[in-house]
mmCIF file of C-alpha atoms in Angstrom:
data_model
loop_
_atom_site.group_PDB
_atom_site.id
_atom_site.type_symbol
_atom_site.label_atom_id
_atom_site.label_comp_id
_atom_site.label_asym_id
_atom_site.label_seq_id
_atom_site.Cartn_x
_atom_site.Cartn_y
_atom_site.Cartn_z
ATOM 1 C CA UNK A 1041 0.103 -0.106 -0.241
ATOM 2 C CA UNK A 1042 1.651 3.358 -1.474
ATOM 3 C CA UNK A 1043 2.469 5.579 1.784
ATOM 4 C CA UNK A 1044 1.520 2.793 4.531
ATOM 5 C CA UNK A 1045 4.965 1.891 6.383
ATOM 6 C CA UNK A 1046 4.880 -1.402 5.941
ATOM 7 C CA UNK A 1047 7.725 -3.801 5.334
ATOM 8 C CA UNK A 1048 11.434 -2.332 6.324
ATOM 9 C CA UNK A 1049 12.377 -1.989 1.953
ATOM 10 C CA UNK A 1050 9.280 0.379 1.776
ATOM 11 C CA UNK A 1051 10.485 3.432 0.859
ATOM 12 C CA UNK A 1052 7.652 6.028 1.992
ATOM 13 C CA UNK A 1053 7.500 10.161 2.301
ATOM 14 C CA UNK A 1054 10.004 11.502 5.053
ATOM 15 C CA UNK A 1055 6.154 13.614 5.972
ATOM 16 C CA UNK A 1056 4.259 10.824 6.227
ATOM 17 C CA UNK A 1057 7.522 8.827 8.218
ATOM 18 C CA UNK A 1058 6.636 11.014 10.531
ATOM 19 C CA UNK A 1059 3.007 11.141 10.878
ATOM 20 C CA UNK A 1060 2.955 7.518 11.207
ATOM 21 C CA UNK A 1061 5.893 8.013 14.068
ATOM 22 C CA UNK A 1062 3.175 10.112 15.422
ATOM 23 C CA UNK A 1063 5.253 13.511 15.532
ATOM 24 C CA UNK A 1064 2.930 15.759 14.845
ATOM 25 C CA UNK A 1065 0.554 15.381 11.748
ATOM 26 C CA UNK A 1066 1.664 15.190 8.045
ATOM 27 C CA UNK A 1067 1.050 19.057 7.583
ATOM 28 C CA UNK A 1068 2.890 20.134 10.343
ATOM 29 C CA UNK A 1069 5.617 17.450 9.982
ATOM 30 C CA UNK A 1070 5.904 19.100 6.844
ATOM 31 C CA UNK A 1071 7.240 22.460 8.480
ATOM 32 C CA UNK A 1072 9.284 20.351 10.775
ATOM 33 C CA UNK A 1073 11.588 19.861 8.005
ATOM 34 C CA UNK A 1074 11.653 22.005 6.357
ATOM 35 C CA UNK A 1075 12.168 24.065 9.927
ATOM 36 C CA UNK A 1076 15.499 22.145 9.574
ATOM 37 C CA UNK A 1077 14.532 19.791 12.244
ATOM 38 C CA UNK A 1078 14.897 16.445 11.147
ATOM 39 C CA UNK A 1079 17.880 14.681 9.118
ATOM 40 C CA UNK A 1080 17.597 11.434 7.796
ATOM 41 C CA UNK A 1081 20.923 9.351 7.892
ATOM 42 C CA UNK A 1082 23.229 11.767 9.623
ATOM 43 C CA UNK A 1083 22.583 14.530 7.196
ATOM 44 C CA UNK A 1084 19.869 17.617 7.287
ATOM 45 C CA UNK A 1085 17.085 16.976 4.917
ATOM 46 C CA UNK A 1086 15.001 20.276 4.203
ATOM 47 C CA UNK A 1087 13.271 19.106 0.825
ATOM 48 C CA UNK A 1088 9.162 17.489 0.993
ATOM 49 C CA UNK A 1089 9.708 14.930 -1.114
ATOM 50 C CA UNK A 1090 12.630 13.446 0.132
ATOM 51 C CA UNK A 1091 11.890 9.102 0.028
ATOM 52 C CA UNK A 1092 13.027 7.136 3.630
ATOM 53 C CA UNK A 1093 12.657 4.136 4.963
ATOM 54 C CA UNK A 1094 12.759 2.115 8.384
ATOM 55 C CA UNK A 1095 15.409 0.730 7.565
ATOM 56 C CA UNK A 1096 17.316 4.651 7.257
ATOM 57 C CA UNK A 1097 17.957 6.434 10.862
ATOM 58 C CA UNK A 1098 15.423 9.429 11.446
ATOM 59 C CA UNK A 1099 15.373 12.112 13.780
ATOM 60 C CA UNK A 1100 14.034 15.517 14.596
ATOM 61 C CA UNK A 1101 15.283 17.554 17.187
ATOM 62 C CA UNK A 1102 17.947 15.097 17.920
ATOM 63 C CA UNK A 1103 15.442 12.424 18.392
ATOM 64 C CA UNK A 1104 15.731 9.081 17.259
ATOM 65 C CA UNK A 1105 12.233 8.352 15.420
ATOM 66 C CA UNK A 1106 10.658 4.867 14.167
ATOM 67 C CA UNK A 1107 7.251 4.043 12.901
ATOM 68 C CA UNK A 1108 4.926 3.184 16.029
ATOM 69 C CA UNK A 1109 2.860 -0.276 15.924
ATOM 70 C CA UNK A 1110 -0.062 0.471 17.749
ATOM 71 C CA UNK A 1111 -2.768 4.375 16.813
ATOM 72 C CA UNK A 1112 -3.814 5.492 19.623
ATOM 73 C CA UNK A 1113 -7.059 7.850 20.554
ATOM 74 C CA UNK A 1114 -7.300 9.225 23.241
ATOM 75 C CA UNK A 1115 -10.066 11.480 24.797
ATOM 76 C CA UNK A 1116 -8.620 14.693 28.097
ATOM 77 C CA UNK A 1117 -11.196 17.020 29.493
ATOM 78 C CA UNK A 1118 -7.983 19.253 29.766
ATOM 79 C CA UNK A 1119 -8.149 21.499 33.060
ATOM 80 C CA UNK A 1120 -7.197 25.398 33.408
ATOM 81 C CA UNK A 1121 -3.642 26.590 32.989
ATOM 82 C CA UNK A 1122 -2.486 23.971 30.995
ATOM 83 C CA UNK A 1123 -1.662 24.587 27.328
ATOM 84 C CA UNK A 1124 -2.069 22.520 23.847
ATOM 85 C CA UNK A 1125 1.814 22.369 22.415
ATOM 86 C CA UNK A 1126 4.423 19.935 22.708
ATOM 87 C CA UNK A 1127 6.622 22.155 24.630
ATOM 88 C CA UNK A 1128 6.760 25.921 26.159
ATOM 89 C CA UNK A 1129 9.436 28.408 25.754
ATOM 90 C CA UNK A 1130 7.412 29.832 28.943
ATOM 91 C CA UNK A 1131 7.633 26.780 31.288
ATOM 92 C CA UNK A 1132 3.795 26.696 31.446
ATOM 93 C CA UNK A 1133 2.525 22.845 32.205
ATOM 94 C CA UNK A 1134 1.796 21.741 29.166
ATOM 95 C CA UNK A 1135 -2.318 19.494 28.604
ATOM 96 C CA UNK A 1136 0.115 16.306 26.673
ATOM 97 C CA UNK A 1137 2.064 15.881 30.410
ATOM 98 C CA UNK A 1138 -1.397 14.766 31.505
ATOM 99 C CA UNK A 1139 -1.210 11.787 29.560
ATOM 100 C CA UNK A 1140 2.913 10.311 29.818
ATOM 101 C CA UNK A 1141 2.384 8.238 31.661
ATOM 102 C CA UNK A 1142 -0.607 6.097 30.364
ATOM 103 C CA UNK A 1143 1.296 6.292 26.454
ATOM 104 C CA UNK A 1144 4.779 5.204 25.830
ATOM 105 C CA UNK A 1145 3.552 6.851 21.945
ATOM 106 C CA UNK A 1146 4.060 10.061 21.301
ATOM 107 C CA UNK A 1147 0.973 11.792 20.942
ATOM 108 C CA UNK A 1148 -0.021 15.309 19.055
ATOM 109 C CA UNK A 1149 -3.457 17.061 20.168
ATOM 110 C CA UNK A 1150 -5.700 17.521 17.559
ATOM 111 C CA UNK A 1151 -6.987 20.814 17.435
ATOM 112 C CA UNK A 1152 -6.933 23.466 20.354
ATOM 113 C CA UNK A 1153 -8.204 24.652 23.759
ATOM 114 C CA UNK A 1154 -6.752 27.977 24.803
ATOM 115 C CA UNK A 1155 -4.541 27.710 28.154
ATOM 116 C CA UNK A 1156 -7.228 28.831 29.802
ATOM 117 C CA UNK A 1157 -10.697 27.037 28.442
ATOM 118 C CA UNK A 1158 -11.345 23.470 29.853
ATOM 119 C CA UNK A 1159 -12.929 19.964 28.475
ATOM 120 C CA UNK A 1160 -12.260 18.012 25.609
ATOM 121 C CA UNK A 1161 -9.373 17.931 23.393
ATOM 122 C CA UNK A 1162 -8.333 14.713 21.920
ATOM 123 C CA UNK A 1163 -4.991 12.928 20.925
ATOM 124 C CA UNK A 1164 -3.070 10.693 19.094
ATOM 125 C CA UNK A 1165 -0.010 9.187 16.831
ATOM 126 C CA UNK A 1166 -2.008 9.233 13.249
ATOM 127 C CA UNK A 1167 -1.576 11.797 11.645
ATOM 128 C CA UNK A 1168 -4.249 10.699 8.618
ATOM 129 C CA UNK A 1169 -6.434 10.905 11.474
ATOM 130 C CA UNK A 1170 -5.618 14.047 12.890
ATOM 131 C CA UNK A 1171 -4.794 15.203 9.234
ATOM 132 C CA UNK A 1172 -8.906 14.484 7.982
ATOM 133 C CA UNK A 1173 -10.500 15.933 11.531
ATOM 134 C CA UNK A 1174 -7.942 19.779 11.696
ATOM 135 C CA UNK A 1175 -9.248 20.117 7.587
ATOM 136 C CA UNK A 1176 -11.137 23.098 7.353
ATOM 137 C CA UNK A 1177 -13.978 21.344 5.163
ATOM 138 C CA UNK A 1178 -14.724 18.911 7.922
ATOM 139 C CA UNK A 1179 -16.607 21.521 9.474
ATOM 140 C CA UNK A 1180 -17.132 19.153 12.818
ATOM 141 C CA UNK A 1181 -19.209 20.540 15.239
ATOM 142 C CA UNK A 1182 -17.997 21.343 18.735
ATOM 143 C CA UNK A 1183 -19.981 22.614 21.404
ATOM 144 C CA UNK A 1184 -18.982 24.232 24.446
ATOM 145 C CA UNK A 1185 -20.633 25.684 28.099
ATOM 146 C CA UNK A 1186 -19.864 29.464 28.292
ATOM 147 C CA UNK A 1187 -20.664 30.588 32.269
ATOM 148 C CA UNK A 1188 -20.900 34.855 31.338
ATOM 149 C CA UNK A 1189 -20.220 37.135 34.320
ATOM 150 C CA UNK A 1190 -23.460 38.745 33.134
ATOM 151 C CA UNK A 1191 -26.953 38.564 32.474
ATOM 152 C CA UNK A 1192 -26.784 37.176 28.622
ATOM 153 C CA UNK A 1193 -29.591 39.416 26.527
ATOM 154 C CA UNK A 1194 -33.006 37.513 25.132
ATOM 155 C CA UNK A 1195 -31.524 38.079 21.385
ATOM 156 C CA UNK A 1196 -27.517 37.408 21.658
ATOM 157 C CA UNK A 1197 -27.709 33.546 20.431
ATOM 158 C CA UNK A 1198 -29.626 34.804 17.219
ATOM 159 C CA UNK A 1199 -27.365 37.405 16.624
ATOM 160 C CA UNK A 1200 -24.225 34.906 17.200
ATOM 161 C CA UNK A 1201 -26.286 32.720 14.738
ATOM 162 C CA UNK A 1202 -26.910 35.620 12.127
ATOM 163 C CA UNK A 1203 -22.677 36.337 12.464
ATOM 164 C CA UNK A 1204 -21.150 39.272 14.308
ATOM 165 C CA UNK A 1205 -18.066 41.204 13.325
ATOM 166 C CA UNK A 1206 -15.593 42.599 15.446
ATOM 167 C CA UNK A 1207 -13.050 44.520 14.437
ATOM 168 C CA UNK A 1208 -13.334 42.911 10.692
ATOM 169 C CA UNK A 1209 -13.377 39.510 11.688
ATOM 170 C CA UNK A 1210 -16.374 37.578 10.761
ATOM 171 C CA UNK A 1211 -17.966 34.966 13.699
ATOM 172 C CA UNK A 1212 -20.806 33.315 13.844
ATOM 173 C CA UNK A 1213 -22.267 30.460 15.398
ATOM 174 C CA UNK A 1214 -23.991 27.214 14.700
ATOM 175 C CA UNK A 1215 -25.948 27.082 18.236
ATOM 176 C CA UNK A 1216 -26.454 29.120 20.653
ATOM 177 C CA UNK A 1217 -29.465 27.692 23.737
ATOM 178 C CA UNK A 1218 -29.773 30.069 27.170
ATOM 179 C CA UNK A 1219 -29.634 27.926 29.455
ATOM 180 C CA UNK A 1220 -29.467 29.924 32.591
ATOM 181 C CA UNK A 1221 -29.264 33.896 32.327
ATOM 182 C CA UNK A 1222 -25.674 33.164 32.768
ATOM 183 C CA UNK A 1223 -24.902 30.212 31.041
ATOM 184 C CA UNK A 1224 -25.015 29.369 27.309
ATOM 185 C CA UNK A 1225 -24.695 26.586 25.377
ATOM 186 C CA UNK A 1226 -22.498 27.539 21.906
ATOM 187 C CA UNK A 1227 -21.951 24.930 18.834
ATOM 188 C CA UNK A 1228 -19.301 25.975 16.551
ATOM 189 C CA UNK A 1229 -16.857 24.478 13.666
ATOM 190 C CA UNK A 1230 -14.583 26.524 12.495
ATOM 191 C CA UNK A 1231 -13.685 27.907 16.336
ATOM 192 C CA UNK A 1232 -11.339 31.138 14.697
ATOM 193 C CA UNK A 1233 -8.234 31.567 17.636
ATOM 194 C CA UNK A 1234 -10.136 32.267 21.232
ATOM 195 C CA UNK A 1235 -13.872 32.956 19.188
ATOM 196 C CA UNK A 1236 -16.286 33.033 22.137
ATOM 197 C CA UNK A 1237 -14.248 35.084 24.513
ATOM 198 C CA UNK A 1238 -13.580 38.098 22.249
ATOM 199 C CA UNK A 1239 -17.820 37.785 20.438
ATOM 200 C CA UNK A 1240 -19.143 37.970 24.424
ATOM 201 C CA UNK A 1241 -16.078 40.604 24.940
ATOM 202 C CA UNK A 1242 -17.811 43.192 22.272
ATOM 203 C CA UNK A 1243 -21.874 42.569 23.774
ATOM 204 C CA UNK A 1244 -20.191 43.712 27.069
ATOM 205 C CA UNK A 1245 -20.315 40.015 28.323
ATOM 206 C CA UNK A 1246 -17.256 38.235 30.735
ATOM 207 C CA UNK A 1247 -16.444 34.939 30.720
ATOM 208 C CA UNK A 1248 -15.780 33.296 33.954
ATOM 209 C CA UNK A 1249 -15.633 29.499 32.427
ATOM 210 C CA UNK A 1250 -15.938 28.118 28.887
ATOM 211 C CA UNK A 1251 -15.917 23.759 28.366
ATOM 212 C CA UNK A 1252 -15.645 22.067 25.554
ATOM 213 C CA UNK A 1253 -18.245 19.506 26.025
ATOM 214 C CA UNK A 1254 -18.162 17.639 22.508
ATOM 215 C CA UNK A 1255 -16.771 16.842 19.684
ATOM 216 C CA UNK A 1256 -18.884 15.072 16.876
ATOM 217 C CA UNK A 1257 -20.299 11.911 18.130
ATOM 218 C CA UNK A 1258 -18.034 11.727 20.802
ATOM 219 C CA UNK A 1259 -18.907 13.735 24.422
ATOM 220 C CA UNK A 1260 -17.044 15.064 27.140
ATOM 221 C CA UNK A 1261 -19.505 13.522 30.086
ATOM 222 C CA UNK A 1262 -18.727 12.139 33.192
ATOM 223 C CA UNK A 1263 -15.056 12.093 32.475
ATOM 224 C CA UNK A 1264 -12.854 14.714 35.538
ATOM 225 C CA UNK A 1265 -10.632 17.356 34.944
ATOM 226 C CA UNK A 1266 -7.309 16.388 34.257
ATOM 227 C CA UNK A 1267 -8.270 11.941 33.002
ATOM 228 C CA UNK A 1268 -8.884 10.820 30.004
ATOM 229 C CA UNK A 1269 -9.942 7.760 27.772
ATOM 230 C CA UNK A 1270 -9.815 6.214 24.681
ATOM 231 C CA UNK A 1271 -11.764 6.618 22.124
ATOM 232 C CA UNK A 1272 -14.197 3.432 21.345
ATOM 233 C CA UNK A 1273 -13.586 2.144 18.188
ATOM 234 C CA UNK A 1274 -16.964 3.335 17.162
ATOM 235 C CA UNK A 1275 -16.646 6.875 18.386
ATOM 236 C CA UNK A 1276 -12.919 7.467 15.816
ATOM 237 C CA UNK A 1277 -15.654 5.672 12.812
ATOM 238 C CA UNK A 1278 -18.153 8.344 13.496
ATOM 239 C CA UNK A 1279 -15.490 10.815 13.406
ATOM 240 C CA UNK A 1280 -13.857 10.103 10.318
ATOM 241 C CA UNK A 1281 -17.454 9.852 9.043
ATOM 242 C CA UNK A 1282 -18.185 13.059 10.316
ATOM 243 C CA UNK A 1283 -15.509 14.838 8.548
ATOM 244 C CA UNK A 1284 -15.371 13.200 5.427
ATOM 245 C CA UNK A 1285 -19.665 13.525 5.033
ATOM 246 C CA UNK A 1286 -19.208 17.480 5.424
#
């Protein structure tokens, strides 16, 4: 099968090899290569078309890389105060560290939550899975429960569903429901950086708590902050179907 490391002799593209090794999504691996962070048999390689096999010695940032035989799909309930990145130059806590005692595989997050937001974040070492879910065309729904500092006006949901422009950026949700005067459910597809906080602030409403409770067909349910679990095969299949069928 093309671009799948099934034998030690088979040559595949370097970015595919890295993605199958759990380094990052395929697209992110392309950037890692172009940044000069990858060596093949001791030589820095920046050309994306480079073909390699498991017989080659490949490193990223000086660490030897090899394909992982087990594909992992993990749901983490991220607490506030953790950043979604492989490492943080400011020394802040990294969400992936919450998984290190349970998984020997190199896992990376699919999508992000900002440092102060809580709830669902997916981790995997399957580059193809991450790429399909992260692609803009997938349009997988993400639902958030937001607690606010002020009462949410009754007309806010209809305005957000129609679209709100803030400093030349247009924000539009799929659904918005007021659950209590200071509690609202918001469902997004695209999810621009700090979208919910920005839109609420533009209406003079502060955000006290923001929790992502659903991604596509997968719900947070009773998973407590800091806890994680493997996705079921049905959940993985459902996410991929949502990404393909949109």
